[in-house]
């Protein structure tokens, strides 16, 4: 069972949920930018939630399937199977020889196509994710290109949901609602005046076009700190909002560095990171201070919603 | 006023323990001791310990532990005598370097010395690995000879060749991969700093000691 890249996508990489080891060696978490969409696409084809799938950005491309199987597309993309536009976030049957075209949609950044059995590439240090800065993981540590041939893993035990199965995302997993993004006080929030902290929650920030898998840059009312411009570098996490001397925040994303020397004013809560990652360049973003308890509650709601979707999609064994 | 240790949450799944405000050998000894104690204790729910210049970041599973549990344990560790076991003095490494970096002349001019003297000063001392970060395997080494201390380049290069040996501020380091970089490039090494196939993927670890040896 193989899949061939028959039209080169501009920016498609193999991703799973990233590395759970290696931060002390400078290896980032890596993995899907929008973890919720990756998991949903996998669940729709009966895969493990964190199976390796393709993260698709910037423009269209096409895959040719040598054999019949199931696929699902989730997140910000449209899908055409054998010339016919199909639903996203639904289980789709693909016949031998079919071509599947994936096109990222305007208004979001990343689409995910999961294929039943998951993509089989080596998993150095436990992840199949592509980490481009070091050329590690995925398919030879790089983006997919024309003519690449992808193999699939062993057939999962869970049967695929019936063709055409789809669902409405539970509220906790929706990306298009626009409440402010939750932020927690960062490790250096004491270095910011109450006025600067209030500013962060009051201002509207524009997502800069230079944002990528390493970091999301924001432009808006400068967030001024009393901190020295740089501190001795220390640990950061996905969601860390670093404030360089110009006052324009940079939020660390999955391929970002593991340490940073800018003061970290805030951290975007985990449950809002998938939605945050999908914001397109030019989007206007607002933030809201939250407590750790609120952030944990939101993370629990997200996990619960994913688990419910997983159970709902599991076809009863005949 | 900052109370030390400074124990603060880093998002929902980590805390950062600050042990000083400026990098000194004494502060870094504390960093290495605490990291070692935490590794040895293997506390429930603790996943990773990441030492840096003046801090130790502790990553954990938030369903199993949290700030409230970890903070008193860490404070107690720091109040007790900090063991500084011999193995914590770190492994010694020699890194062969060809001093052919594109910035060597500029660095020499700025430091008011010949390129030869830059090489002599850079190879004269043993450096401490303060931390590994930025990209996998990148070592932040210090402290640099004060005569070589200079700010990083005003404009980072979009692509630094892998293996570049570089200096910036009071630090020296090695770029393991072709990445953007704002440090001054003074040489190059064939040594592979990060290889996921190795038992320990990163050649160097925080606390190790490094000496650069000139090769032609």
PDB file of C-alpha atoms in Angstrom, chain B:
ATOM      1  CA  UNK B   1      13.306  42.630  45.056  1.00  0.00           C
ATOM      2  CA  UNK B   2      13.454  39.081  43.836  1.00  0.00           C
ATOM      3  CA  UNK B   3      13.225  36.326  46.381  1.00  0.00           C
ATOM      4  CA  UNK B   4      15.453  33.370  45.600  1.00  0.00           C
ATOM      5  CA  UNK B   5      14.729  30.722  44.723  1.00  0.00           C
ATOM      6  CA  UNK B   6      12.139  32.123  42.341  1.00  0.00           C
ATOM      7  CA  UNK B   7       9.693  29.273  41.640  1.00  0.00           C
ATOM      8  CA  UNK B   8       7.209  30.225  38.938  1.00  0.00           C
ATOM      9  CA  UNK B   9       4.834  28.328  36.669  1.00  0.00           C
ATOM     10  CA  UNK B  10       5.813  28.045  33.009  1.00  0.00           C
ATOM     11  CA  UNK B  11       2.405  27.361  31.490  1.00  0.00           C
ATOM     12  CA  UNK B  12       0.370  24.433  32.761  1.00  0.00           C
ATOM     13  CA  UNK B  13       2.991  21.710  32.492  1.00  0.00           C
ATOM     14  CA  UNK B  14       6.239  23.138  33.842  1.00  0.00           C
ATOM     15  CA  UNK B  15       7.806  25.301  36.497  1.00  0.00           C
ATOM     16  CA  UNK B  16      10.996  27.297  36.348  1.00  0.00           C
ATOM     17  CA  UNK B  17      13.213  27.490  39.421  1.00  0.00           C
ATOM     18  CA  UNK B  18      15.424  30.591  39.382  1.00  0.00           C
ATOM     19  CA  UNK B  19      18.600  30.342  41.467  1.00  0.00           C
ATOM     20  CA  UNK B  20      20.257  33.648  40.642  1.00  0.00           C
ATOM     21  CA  UNK B  21      19.872  36.700  38.463  1.00  0.00           C
ATOM     22  CA  UNK B  22      23.287  36.719  36.815  1.00  0.00           C
ATOM     23  CA  UNK B  23      25.303  33.815  35.473  1.00  0.00           C
ATOM     24  CA  UNK B  24      28.189  32.863  37.721  1.00  0.00           C
ATOM     25  CA  UNK B  25      29.991  29.582  38.249  1.00  0.00           C
ATOM     26  CA  UNK B  26      28.488  29.449  41.776  1.00  0.00           C
ATOM     27  CA  UNK B  27      24.938  29.883  40.474  1.00  0.00           C
ATOM     28  CA  UNK B  28      25.501  27.302  37.766  1.00  0.00           C
ATOM     29  CA  UNK B  29      26.832  24.836  40.348  1.00  0.00           C
ATOM     30  CA  UNK B  30      23.518  25.236  42.169  1.00  0.00           C
ATOM     31  CA  UNK B  31      21.682  24.738  38.886  1.00  0.00           C
ATOM     32  CA  UNK B  32      23.586  21.509  38.204  1.00  0.00           C
ATOM     33  CA  UNK B  33      23.139  20.292  41.772  1.00  0.00           C
ATOM     34  CA  UNK B  34      19.390  20.864  41.765  1.00  0.00           C
ATOM     35  CA  UNK B  35      19.053  19.251  38.321  1.00  0.00           C
ATOM     36  CA  UNK B  36      21.028  16.263  39.608  1.00  0.00           C
ATOM     37  CA  UNK B  37      18.921  15.971  42.785  1.00  0.00           C
ATOM     38  CA  UNK B  38      15.701  16.112  40.761  1.00  0.00           C
ATOM     39  CA  UNK B  39      16.965  13.484  38.299  1.00  0.00           C
ATOM     40  CA  UNK B  40      17.972  11.235  41.219  1.00  0.00           C
ATOM     41  CA  UNK B  41      14.722  11.641  43.134  1.00  0.00           C
ATOM     42  CA  UNK B  42      12.556  10.794  40.092  1.00  0.00           C
ATOM     43  CA  UNK B  43       9.474  12.477  41.590  1.00  0.00           C
ATOM     44  CA  UNK B  44       6.059  11.177  40.533  1.00  0.00           C
ATOM     45  CA  UNK B  45       4.803  12.961  37.446  1.00  0.00           C
ATOM     46  CA  UNK B  46       8.085  14.743  36.702  1.00  0.00           C
ATOM     47  CA  UNK B  47       8.991  14.199  33.042  1.00  0.00           C
ATOM     48  CA  UNK B  48      12.055  16.304  32.261  1.00  0.00           C
ATOM     49  CA  UNK B  49      14.631  18.489  33.958  1.00  0.00           C
ATOM     50  CA  UNK B  50      16.173  21.262  31.856  1.00  0.00           C
ATOM     51  CA  UNK B  51      19.087  23.201  33.368  1.00  0.00           C
ATOM     52  CA  UNK B  52      19.939  26.639  31.946  1.00  0.00           C
ATOM     53  CA  UNK B  53      22.224  29.538  33.038  1.00  0.00           C
ATOM     54  CA  UNK B  54      20.510  30.449  36.304  1.00  0.00           C
ATOM     55  CA  UNK B  55      17.395  28.284  36.184  1.00  0.00           C
ATOM     56  CA  UNK B  56      16.141  24.731  36.177  1.00  0.00           C
ATOM     57  CA  UNK B  57      12.908  24.097  34.272  1.00  0.00           C
ATOM     58  CA  UNK B  58      10.923  21.090  35.449  1.00  0.00           C
ATOM     59  CA  UNK B  59       8.381  19.669  33.014  1.00  0.00           C
ATOM     60  CA  UNK B  60       5.625  17.492  34.442  1.00  0.00           C
ATOM     61  CA  UNK B  61       2.355  15.733  33.744  1.00  0.00           C
ATOM     62  CA  UNK B  62      -0.253  18.155  35.168  1.00  0.00           C
ATOM     63  CA  UNK B  63      -2.607  15.256  35.921  1.00  0.00           C
ATOM     64  CA  UNK B  64      -0.021  13.748  38.274  1.00  0.00           C
ATOM     65  CA  UNK B  65       1.674  16.687  39.966  1.00  0.00           C
ATOM     66  CA  UNK B  66       1.828  20.469  40.011  1.00  0.00           C
ATOM     67  CA  UNK B  67       3.338  23.608  41.468  1.00  0.00           C
ATOM     68  CA  UNK B  68       1.728  23.065  44.869  1.00  0.00           C
ATOM     69  CA  UNK B  69       3.347  19.623  45.206  1.00  0.00           C
ATOM     70  CA  UNK B  70       6.725  20.433  43.687  1.00  0.00           C
ATOM     71  CA  UNK B  71       7.454  23.824  45.246  1.00  0.00           C
ATOM     72  CA  UNK B  72       7.895  22.643  48.871  1.00  0.00           C
ATOM     73  CA  UNK B  73       9.974  19.643  47.744  1.00  0.00           C
ATOM     74  CA  UNK B  74      12.286  21.868  45.734  1.00  0.00           C
ATOM     75  CA  UNK B  75      12.572  24.455  48.519  1.00  0.00           C
ATOM     76  CA  UNK B  76      13.499  21.675  50.942  1.00  0.00           C
ATOM     77  CA  UNK B  77      16.108  20.384  48.493  1.00  0.00           C
ATOM     78  CA  UNK B  78      17.642  23.846  48.237  1.00  0.00           C
ATOM     79  CA  UNK B  79      17.646  24.383  52.004  1.00  0.00           C
ATOM     80  CA  UNK B  80      19.570  21.190  52.597  1.00  0.00           C
ATOM     81  CA  UNK B  81      23.237  20.931  51.746  1.00  0.00           C
ATOM     82  CA  UNK B  82      23.486  20.801  47.958  1.00  0.00           C
ATOM     83  CA  UNK B  83      25.540  17.763  47.153  1.00  0.00           C
ATOM     84  CA  UNK B  84      27.854  18.416  44.312  1.00  0.00           C
ATOM     85  CA  UNK B  85      28.916  14.948  43.297  1.00  0.00           C
ATOM     86  CA  UNK B  86      32.119  14.434  41.399  1.00  0.00           C
ATOM     87  CA  UNK B  87      30.301  13.284  38.263  1.00  0.00           C
ATOM     88  CA  UNK B  88      28.610  16.675  38.234  1.00  0.00           C
ATOM     89  CA  UNK B  89      31.878  18.339  37.374  1.00  0.00           C
ATOM     90  CA  UNK B  90      30.949  17.163  33.890  1.00  0.00           C
ATOM     91  CA  UNK B  91      32.564  15.165  31.115  1.00  0.00           C
ATOM     92  CA  UNK B  92      35.526  16.775  29.349  1.00  0.00           C
ATOM     93  CA  UNK B  93      35.464  17.118  25.558  1.00  0.00           C
ATOM     94  CA  UNK B  94      37.986  18.294  22.968  1.00  0.00           C
ATOM     95  CA  UNK B  95      36.466  19.831  19.856  1.00  0.00           C
ATOM     96  CA  UNK B  96      38.716  20.145  16.786  1.00  0.00           C
ATOM     97  CA  UNK B  97      38.288  23.502  15.041  1.00  0.00           C
ATOM     98  CA  UNK B  98      39.562  24.922  11.793  1.00  0.00           C
ATOM     99  CA  UNK B  99      39.713  28.692  12.410  1.00  0.00           C
ATOM    100  CA  UNK B 100      38.464  29.714   8.988  1.00  0.00           C
ATOM    101  CA  UNK B 101      35.276  31.585   9.961  1.00  0.00           C
ATOM    102  CA  UNK B 102      34.083  34.419   7.732  1.00  0.00           C
ATOM    103  CA  UNK B 103      34.012  36.814  10.711  1.00  0.00           C
ATOM    104  CA  UNK B 104      37.474  36.015  12.100  1.00  0.00           C
ATOM    105  CA  UNK B 105      39.087  39.130  10.566  1.00  0.00           C
ATOM    106  CA  UNK B 106      36.269  41.407  11.734  1.00  0.00           C
ATOM    107  CA  UNK B 107      36.402  39.940  15.244  1.00  0.00           C
ATOM    108  CA  UNK B 108      40.177  40.449  15.355  1.00  0.00           C
ATOM    109  CA  UNK B 109      39.858  44.045  14.188  1.00  0.00           C
ATOM    110  CA  UNK B 110      37.132  44.778  16.713  1.00  0.00           C
ATOM    111  CA  UNK B 111      39.110  43.206  19.533  1.00  0.00           C
ATOM    112  CA  UNK B 112      42.230  45.123  18.430  1.00  0.00           C
ATOM    113  CA  UNK B 113      44.367  42.037  17.912  1.00  0.00           C
ATOM    114  CA  UNK B 114      45.536  39.739  15.146  1.00  0.00           C
ATOM    115  CA  UNK B 115      43.409  36.795  13.966  1.00  0.00           C
ATOM    116  CA  UNK B 116      46.157  34.561  15.385  1.00  0.00           C
ATOM    117  CA  UNK B 117      45.685  36.046  18.838  1.00  0.00           C
ATOM    118  CA  UNK B 118      41.901  35.500  18.593  1.00  0.00           C
ATOM    119  CA  UNK B 119      42.594  31.815  17.919  1.00  0.00           C
ATOM    120  CA  UNK B 120      45.088  31.614  20.796  1.00  0.00           C
ATOM    121  CA  UNK B 121      42.670  33.227  23.229  1.00  0.00           C
ATOM    122  CA  UNK B 122      39.735  31.113  22.063  1.00  0.00           C
ATOM    123  CA  UNK B 123      41.696  27.860  22.495  1.00  0.00           C
ATOM    124  CA  UNK B 124      43.420  28.924  25.732  1.00  0.00           C
ATOM    125  CA  UNK B 125      40.676  28.043  28.173  1.00  0.00           C
ATOM    126  CA  UNK B 126      38.253  25.347  29.125  1.00  0.00           C
ATOM    127  CA  UNK B 127      34.595  26.309  28.789  1.00  0.00           C
ATOM    128  CA  UNK B 128      31.614  25.180  30.793  1.00  0.00           C
ATOM    129  CA  UNK B 129      28.493  24.003  28.924  1.00  0.00           C
ATOM    130  CA  UNK B 130      25.869  26.176  30.600  1.00  0.00           C
ATOM    131  CA  UNK B 131      22.971  24.740  28.651  1.00  0.00           C
ATOM    132  CA  UNK B 132      21.908  23.047  25.450  1.00  0.00           C
ATOM    133  CA  UNK B 133      19.159  24.869  23.587  1.00  0.00           C
ATOM    134  CA  UNK B 134      18.036  27.031  20.651  1.00  0.00           C
ATOM    135  CA  UNK B 135      18.203  23.967  18.357  1.00  0.00           C
ATOM    136  CA  UNK B 136      19.075  20.360  19.258  1.00  0.00           C
ATOM    137  CA  UNK B 137      22.664  20.019  20.438  1.00  0.00           C
ATOM    138  CA  UNK B 138      23.547  23.753  20.379  1.00  0.00           C
ATOM    139  CA  UNK B 139      25.851  24.355  23.386  1.00  0.00           C
ATOM    140  CA  UNK B 140      26.009  27.705  25.156  1.00  0.00           C
ATOM    141  CA  UNK B 141      29.601  27.785  26.413  1.00  0.00           C
ATOM    142  CA  UNK B 142      31.288  30.263  28.688  1.00  0.00           C
ATOM    143  CA  UNK B 143      32.890  32.306  29.785  1.00  0.00           C
ATOM    144  CA  UNK B 144      34.710  33.824  26.885  1.00  0.00           C
ATOM    145  CA  UNK B 145      38.012  35.720  27.321  1.00  0.00           C
ATOM    146  CA  UNK B 146      36.848  39.277  28.106  1.00  0.00           C
ATOM    147  CA  UNK B 147      38.984  40.633  25.248  1.00  0.00           C
ATOM    148  CA  UNK B 148      36.743  38.726  22.816  1.00  0.00           C
ATOM    149  CA  UNK B 149      33.420  39.845  24.280  1.00  0.00           C
ATOM    150  CA  UNK B 150      31.385  41.782  21.708  1.00  0.00           C
ATOM    151  CA  UNK B 151      27.696  42.192  20.873  1.00  0.00           C
ATOM    152  CA  UNK B 152      26.159  39.864  18.326  1.00  0.00           C
ATOM    153  CA  UNK B 153      25.838  40.963  14.698  1.00  0.00           C
ATOM    154  CA  UNK B 154      23.206  43.693  14.224  1.00  0.00           C
ATOM    155  CA  UNK B 155      21.579  41.606  11.470  1.00  0.00           C
ATOM    156  CA  UNK B 156      21.441  37.820  11.941  1.00  0.00           C
ATOM    157  CA  UNK B 157      22.448  35.726   8.923  1.00  0.00           C
ATOM    158  CA  UNK B 158      19.521  33.776   7.423  1.00  0.00           C
ATOM    159  CA  UNK B 159      21.689  30.652   7.185  1.00  0.00           C
ATOM    160  CA  UNK B 160      24.790  29.735   9.155  1.00  0.00           C
ATOM    161  CA  UNK B 161      26.706  26.673   7.883  1.00  0.00           C
ATOM    162  CA  UNK B 162      26.406  23.643  10.189  1.00  0.00           C
ATOM    163  CA  UNK B 163      29.478  23.120  12.365  1.00  0.00           C
ATOM    164  CA  UNK B 164      30.188  26.858  12.621  1.00  0.00           C
ATOM    165  CA  UNK B 165      32.062  27.808  15.797  1.00  0.00           C
ATOM    166  CA  UNK B 166      30.912  31.236  16.903  1.00  0.00           C
ATOM    167  CA  UNK B 167      31.115  33.877  19.621  1.00  0.00           C
ATOM    168  CA  UNK B 168      28.668  36.499  20.942  1.00  0.00           C
ATOM    169  CA  UNK B 169      28.605  38.392  24.219  1.00  0.00           C
ATOM    170  CA  UNK B 170      30.495  36.403  26.836  1.00  0.00           C
ATOM    171  CA  UNK B 171      29.569  33.130  25.113  1.00  0.00           C
ATOM    172  CA  UNK B 172      30.894  30.791  22.503  1.00  0.00           C
ATOM    173  CA  UNK B 173      28.927  28.049  20.787  1.00  0.00           C
ATOM    174  CA  UNK B 174      28.633  25.721  17.825  1.00  0.00           C
ATOM    175  CA  UNK B 175      25.791  25.715  15.278  1.00  0.00           C
ATOM    176  CA  UNK B 176      24.796  22.055  14.798  1.00  0.00           C
ATOM    177  CA  UNK B 177      22.501  22.717  11.823  1.00  0.00           C
ATOM    178  CA  UNK B 178      22.035  25.228   9.034  1.00  0.00           C
ATOM    179  CA  UNK B 179      19.925  27.752  10.936  1.00  0.00           C
ATOM    180  CA  UNK B 180      19.654  31.529  11.102  1.00  0.00           C
ATOM    181  CA  UNK B 181      22.228  32.972  13.475  1.00  0.00           C
ATOM    182  CA  UNK B 182      23.521  36.297  14.764  1.00  0.00           C
ATOM    183  CA  UNK B 183      26.809  35.180  16.322  1.00  0.00           C
ATOM    184  CA  UNK B 184      30.259  35.928  14.838  1.00  0.00           C
ATOM    185  CA  UNK B 185      31.614  32.916  12.945  1.00  0.00           C
ATOM    186  CA  UNK B 186      35.270  32.286  13.720  1.00  0.00           C
ATOM    187  CA  UNK B 187      35.748  28.638  12.748  1.00  0.00           C
ATOM    188  CA  UNK B 188      34.248  25.291  11.854  1.00  0.00           C
ATOM    189  CA  UNK B 189      34.239  21.771  13.245  1.00  0.00           C
ATOM    190  CA  UNK B 190      33.352  18.409  11.658  1.00  0.00           C
ATOM    191  CA  UNK B 191      32.022  17.144  15.016  1.00  0.00           C
ATOM    192  CA  UNK B 192      28.357  16.034  14.911  1.00  0.00           C
ATOM    193  CA  UNK B 193      26.634  17.682  17.861  1.00  0.00           C
ATOM    194  CA  UNK B 194      23.238  16.050  17.552  1.00  0.00           C
ATOM    195  CA  UNK B 195      22.374  12.661  16.092  1.00  0.00           C
ATOM    196  CA  UNK B 196      19.025  11.096  17.044  1.00  0.00           C
ATOM    197  CA  UNK B 197      20.508   7.629  16.340  1.00  0.00           C
ATOM    198  CA  UNK B 198      23.106   7.938  19.123  1.00  0.00           C
ATOM    199  CA  UNK B 199      22.474   6.591  22.613  1.00  0.00           C
ATOM    200  CA  UNK B 200      22.822  10.130  23.913  1.00  0.00           C
ATOM    201  CA  UNK B 201      21.732  12.190  20.896  1.00  0.00           C
ATOM    202  CA  UNK B 202      23.383  15.408  22.109  1.00  0.00           C
ATOM    203  CA  UNK B 203      27.178  15.152  22.209  1.00  0.00           C
ATOM    204  CA  UNK B 204      27.306  17.690  25.032  1.00  0.00           C
ATOM    205  CA  UNK B 205      25.198  18.132  28.160  1.00  0.00           C
ATOM    206  CA  UNK B 206      24.835  21.033  30.594  1.00  0.00           C
ATOM    207  CA  UNK B 207      27.745  20.899  33.029  1.00  0.00           C
ATOM    208  CA  UNK B 208      30.213  19.325  30.567  1.00  0.00           C
ATOM    209  CA  UNK B 209      33.563  20.994  29.908  1.00  0.00           C
ATOM    210  CA  UNK B 210      34.837  21.834  26.430  1.00  0.00           C
ATOM    211  CA  UNK B 211      38.234  22.744  25.054  1.00  0.00           C
ATOM    212  CA  UNK B 212      38.690  23.847  21.426  1.00  0.00           C
ATOM    213  CA  UNK B 213      41.767  22.452  19.686  1.00  0.00           C
ATOM    214  CA  UNK B 214      43.062  24.045  16.487  1.00  0.00           C
ATOM    215  CA  UNK B 215      43.314  21.762  13.440  1.00  0.00           C
ATOM    216  CA  UNK B 216      44.578  22.873  10.083  1.00  0.00           C
TER     217      UNK B 216
END
